[in-house]
XYZ file of C-alpha atoms in Angstrom:
354
model
C -91.730 8.050 185.622
C -88.722 8.930 187.666
C -88.737 8.225 191.374
C -87.558 10.515 194.143
C -85.506 8.842 196.672
C -86.808 9.733 199.944
C -84.757 11.604 202.339
C -84.624 11.460 206.353
C -84.190 15.148 206.766
C -84.479 18.366 204.595
C -81.345 19.582 206.086
C -78.401 18.354 208.079
C -76.340 20.694 210.230
C -72.790 19.989 211.303
C -71.667 21.695 214.445
C -73.219 22.668 217.585
C -71.858 26.127 218.062
C -73.663 29.526 218.399
C -73.860 29.063 214.286
C -74.995 25.679 213.967
C -77.368 25.641 216.511
C -79.012 28.953 215.502
C -79.102 27.309 211.923
C -80.936 24.350 213.091
C -83.378 26.690 215.069
C -84.034 28.717 212.300
C -84.430 25.888 209.755
C -86.741 23.967 212.327
C -89.167 27.148 212.851
C -89.627 27.367 209.266
C -90.992 23.512 209.068
C -87.820 21.881 207.661
C -87.053 18.141 208.880
C -83.627 18.997 210.396
C -80.777 17.268 212.096
C -77.957 18.635 214.193
C -74.861 16.732 214.457
C -72.364 17.764 217.183
C -69.190 15.722 217.976
C -68.412 16.749 221.527
C -71.319 18.742 223.523
C -72.905 22.173 222.237
C -70.783 25.158 222.350
C -67.736 23.165 223.078
C -65.600 24.687 220.516
C -64.972 28.373 219.686
C -68.413 29.580 221.246
C -67.526 28.095 224.524
C -64.247 29.458 224.787
C -64.643 33.068 223.696
C -64.895 36.180 225.707
C -68.530 35.633 226.425
C -69.375 38.933 224.825
C -71.977 39.883 222.148
C -69.785 42.680 221.292
C -70.570 45.466 218.502
C -67.056 45.188 216.719
C -65.710 48.638 217.698
C -62.138 47.647 216.729
C -63.304 46.784 213.098
C -64.511 50.022 212.376
C -60.830 50.999 211.007
C -60.593 48.735 208.788
C -64.169 46.792 208.156
C -67.191 49.032 208.872
C -69.509 46.665 207.593
C -68.612 43.786 209.981
C -69.059 46.577 212.791
C -72.686 47.318 211.362
C -73.515 43.694 210.966
C -72.364 42.719 214.576
C -74.468 45.211 216.188
C -77.274 44.150 214.255
C -76.827 40.822 215.238
C -76.286 41.992 218.902
C -79.947 43.624 218.578
C -81.532 40.304 217.115
C -80.098 38.393 219.913
C -81.706 40.850 222.725
C -85.028 40.214 221.060
C -84.540 36.302 220.974
C -83.031 36.004 224.262
C -83.200 38.920 226.422
C -82.944 36.755 229.666
C -79.638 35.546 228.739
C -78.056 39.040 228.411
C -76.262 41.532 230.608
C -75.286 44.970 230.043
C -71.127 45.204 230.210
C -70.177 49.025 230.568
C -66.762 49.749 229.406
C -63.911 52.196 230.935
C -61.142 53.054 228.368
C -58.751 54.903 230.408
C -56.065 56.937 229.374
C -52.652 57.786 231.229
C -50.571 60.695 231.440
C -47.376 60.110 229.074
C -44.129 60.632 230.832
C -41.269 59.296 228.657
C -40.614 60.550 225.037
C -40.227 63.985 223.713
C -42.647 66.781 224.388
C -44.521 66.364 221.106
C -45.047 62.653 221.840
C -46.316 63.878 225.218
C -48.726 66.472 223.845
C -49.976 64.216 221.537
C -50.901 61.368 223.840
C -51.929 63.702 226.888
C -53.878 65.894 224.803
C -54.514 64.900 221.637
C -55.134 61.350 221.624
C -58.243 61.613 224.152
C -60.061 63.835 221.468
C -59.314 61.328 218.423
C -60.467 58.243 220.908
C -63.719 60.346 221.508
C -64.158 61.278 217.872
C -63.696 57.421 216.956
C -66.579 56.541 219.645
C -68.600 59.185 218.219
C -68.549 57.233 214.993
C -69.265 53.981 217.113
C -72.318 55.784 218.531
C -73.976 55.810 215.221
C -74.490 52.226 215.488
C -75.665 51.884 219.113
C -79.344 52.032 218.275
C -79.201 48.661 216.380
C -78.022 47.064 219.744
C -79.856 49.431 222.374
C -76.416 50.608 223.140
C -75.501 53.793 225.348
C -73.755 56.673 223.919
C -70.201 57.066 224.993
C -69.115 59.630 227.856
C -65.869 61.373 228.449
C -64.821 61.183 232.017
C -62.021 63.446 233.600
C -59.554 62.193 236.136
C -61.714 62.623 239.014
C -64.752 60.920 237.513
C -62.865 58.066 236.265
C -61.416 57.209 239.617
C -64.677 57.908 241.486
C -66.034 55.019 239.295
C -62.828 52.725 239.684
C -60.492 53.735 242.424
C -58.041 50.726 241.209
C -57.032 52.567 238.151
C -53.595 53.877 237.738
C -52.837 57.145 239.679
C -51.502 58.452 236.421
C -54.917 58.266 234.916
C -55.963 61.272 233.110
C -59.410 60.381 232.300
C -61.503 57.759 230.559
C -63.959 57.255 227.958
C -67.160 54.959 228.289
C -68.899 52.593 225.938
C -71.015 49.463 226.658
C -71.469 45.894 225.179
C -73.503 42.936 226.243
C -72.417 39.749 227.706
C -74.015 36.311 227.431
C -73.512 32.744 228.599
C -72.192 31.205 225.357
C -73.212 27.412 226.919
C -76.656 28.536 227.752
C -77.027 30.323 224.445
C -75.923 26.899 222.461
C -78.124 24.832 224.624
C -81.302 26.907 224.580
C -81.029 27.141 220.738
C -80.763 23.044 220.466
C -83.614 22.603 222.695
C -85.794 24.977 220.668
C -84.717 23.360 217.718
C -85.800 20.294 219.079
C -89.142 21.680 220.213
C -89.952 22.611 216.585
C -89.324 19.205 215.586
C -85.626 18.930 215.034
C -83.475 15.909 215.896
C -80.684 16.890 217.964
C -77.524 14.571 218.687
C -74.516 15.533 220.289
C -71.194 13.366 221.068
C -71.926 12.162 217.444
C -69.184 12.958 214.979
C -69.272 13.104 211.317
C -66.866 10.386 209.720
C -67.760 10.329 206.228
C -70.155 12.141 203.590
C -72.931 9.995 201.887
C -73.183 10.662 198.124
C -75.993 9.540 195.759
C -75.504 7.611 192.521
C -74.840 10.883 190.803
C -72.176 11.869 192.956
C -74.161 14.561 194.856
C -73.835 14.836 198.764
C -77.074 13.519 200.140
C -76.089 12.815 203.843
C -73.423 11.948 206.272
C -71.886 8.767 208.325
C -72.025 9.719 211.854
C -70.711 7.908 214.834
C -72.362 7.861 218.382
C -69.428 8.010 220.923
C -71.260 6.213 223.644
C -72.432 3.127 221.416
C -69.514 3.468 218.657
C -72.097 2.737 216.214
C -72.160 4.254 212.849
C -75.630 5.472 211.163
C -76.198 6.782 207.994
C -78.480 10.026 207.658
C -79.693 11.211 204.432
C -80.807 14.758 203.429
C -81.562 17.331 200.770
C -78.923 19.287 201.900
C -75.893 19.312 204.399
C -74.476 22.801 205.962
C -71.164 22.681 207.308
C -70.756 24.595 210.351
C -68.129 23.069 211.832
C -66.088 26.253 212.469
C -62.390 25.578 212.699
C -63.153 21.866 211.704
C -64.723 23.026 208.462
C -61.821 22.360 206.399
C -61.839 18.957 207.806
C -65.444 18.164 206.678
C -64.674 19.949 203.428
C -62.379 17.790 202.470
C -64.273 14.548 203.122
C -66.332 16.349 200.118
C -63.043 16.663 198.104
C -63.492 20.311 198.530
C -61.244 22.927 200.044
C -61.762 25.653 202.582
C -58.966 27.904 203.796
C -58.879 29.680 207.092
C -56.203 31.262 208.852
C -57.166 29.688 212.649
C -56.353 32.368 215.460
C -55.739 31.443 219.030
C -57.474 33.362 221.920
C -56.253 32.809 225.481
C -58.194 34.028 228.363
C -57.565 33.947 232.162
C -60.109 33.877 235.156
C -59.361 35.564 238.404
C -60.660 34.409 241.250
C -62.943 37.472 242.170
C -64.743 40.215 240.836
C -62.310 42.752 240.256
C -64.333 45.653 239.281
C -68.020 46.347 238.044
C -66.521 47.680 234.881
C -64.959 46.116 231.994
C -61.692 47.858 231.323
C -60.016 48.109 227.875
C -56.285 48.771 227.718
C -53.326 47.961 224.993
C -50.887 45.183 225.608
C -47.442 45.771 225.097
C -47.304 45.052 221.140
C -50.491 47.624 221.036
C -53.240 45.090 220.649
C -56.539 45.658 222.682
C -57.200 43.856 225.703
C -59.496 43.757 228.207
C -60.728 42.972 231.886
C -64.271 41.942 232.059
C -66.436 41.142 235.116
C -68.089 37.735 234.635
C -70.443 36.843 237.619
C -68.312 36.472 240.680
C -65.081 36.189 238.832
C -63.009 38.434 236.071
C -61.789 37.267 232.659
C -58.771 38.693 231.412
C -58.256 38.462 227.191
C -57.551 38.036 224.805
C -54.724 37.034 222.734
C -54.757 36.768 218.871
C -52.127 34.402 217.411
C -51.625 32.411 214.451
C -52.423 29.020 215.372
C -51.021 25.693 213.400
C -51.597 23.124 216.392
C -54.588 20.679 217.115
C -57.706 22.346 216.711
C -59.024 19.913 219.355
C -56.818 21.181 222.226
C -55.274 24.427 222.069
C -53.591 25.183 225.609
C -52.425 28.385 227.428
C -48.757 29.068 227.580
C -47.138 30.536 230.511
C -45.871 33.450 228.057
C -49.645 34.390 226.695
C -50.626 34.528 230.765
C -47.777 37.022 231.366
C -48.608 39.189 228.261
C -52.338 39.749 229.581
C -51.245 40.213 233.066
C -48.522 42.681 231.893
C -51.093 44.582 229.752
C -53.873 45.178 232.552
C -51.021 45.891 235.362
C -50.409 49.053 233.174
C -53.813 50.581 233.983
C -55.083 48.776 237.075
C -51.751 48.148 239.061
C -53.257 45.958 241.595
C -54.299 43.125 239.454
C -51.597 40.354 240.465
C -53.061 40.607 244.145
C -55.922 38.727 242.797
C -55.513 34.884 242.197
C -55.512 33.229 238.738
C -57.876 30.189 239.036
C -57.776 29.109 235.641
C -56.864 29.790 231.854
C -58.547 28.596 228.813
C -57.820 28.874 224.959
C -59.729 28.661 221.905
C -59.392 28.843 217.989
C -61.049 31.258 215.879
C -61.927 30.305 212.208
C -60.787 33.696 210.713
C -60.840 33.711 206.856
C -57.333 33.296 205.154
C -55.570 36.315 204.096
C -51.900 37.008 203.358
C -49.763 39.578 204.789
C -52.273 40.885 207.393
C -51.767 40.821 211.338
C -54.025 38.366 212.984
C -55.853 41.154 214.682
C -56.749 42.523 211.010
C -58.176 39.404 209.603
C -61.958 39.704 208.563
C -64.531 38.487 211.113
C -67.177 38.456 208.501
C -69.056 35.339 207.649
C -68.532 33.434 204.573
C -70.970 30.891 202.694
C -68.991 28.532 200.611
C -71.229 26.527 198.020
């Protein structure tokens, strides 16, 4: 008769961001004995250094419509699970009068471009029911400036859309607390140092170190889920496996006041979309998107990144430099590897490696 080794847990989840805490909560609610391990604090990685939006993936429509659809569906699910954490963020997409270039470029920018943008948003409207969003509207110059007098005087008009915002730290913490209430064991400041294998060589647990006590503990489980985000390759190497990512660094700056009640989208000098969004009594401006090869534990904003963001916003909101920057932060996205693509064109889809 074969004896079955008793396991401490059915599932061990490594990583306490929005994915890891959400997986732990879902597993615990299904009755699985679950352990969640986070090496820092919940939401301390990519989740916490995000733009604080549950966005529907507007810009992915050009090259990855399925990600747009899934992003909107996810937004709707989150609204049902945590409606008290979400708040609507109305967006303005202003367009300015083109004064330079030949007459053909001016005609395109001043007359044709707004209609193309509206057609694009009309396509995005088809996804709005998934996330309880409102359809876009087209504002003339007077209407746009009435809503936001701080827009550039050369504004010809604006388009509107909306997204949802959230406090990512509360999202992760409440996911972890809910998992705990459903029987999961939750450990933060506990880093995985090794993976534990059974006599047949199968991964059946982890050896993790408590940062407070510096004590190593072995935890066994039927399954181990690597939800470590940009640190996933490090965990995979412990299993002699390879996960290839192309990490992207995103920098945001925070201004000392709520500059507008509208989020304002605009293009940076290289054509990338950036935005200004109200966040409680401050304003967040972001985000950059650059390949990152540094230490995943300590990405830092640079002077050039900050000036890049201010320059882009200043083009449509000239008074932005009158506000005071109170801090800047950077995070790293675990985007999937692809060769020959610009950073912003990399897939934001999920992929599961077995």
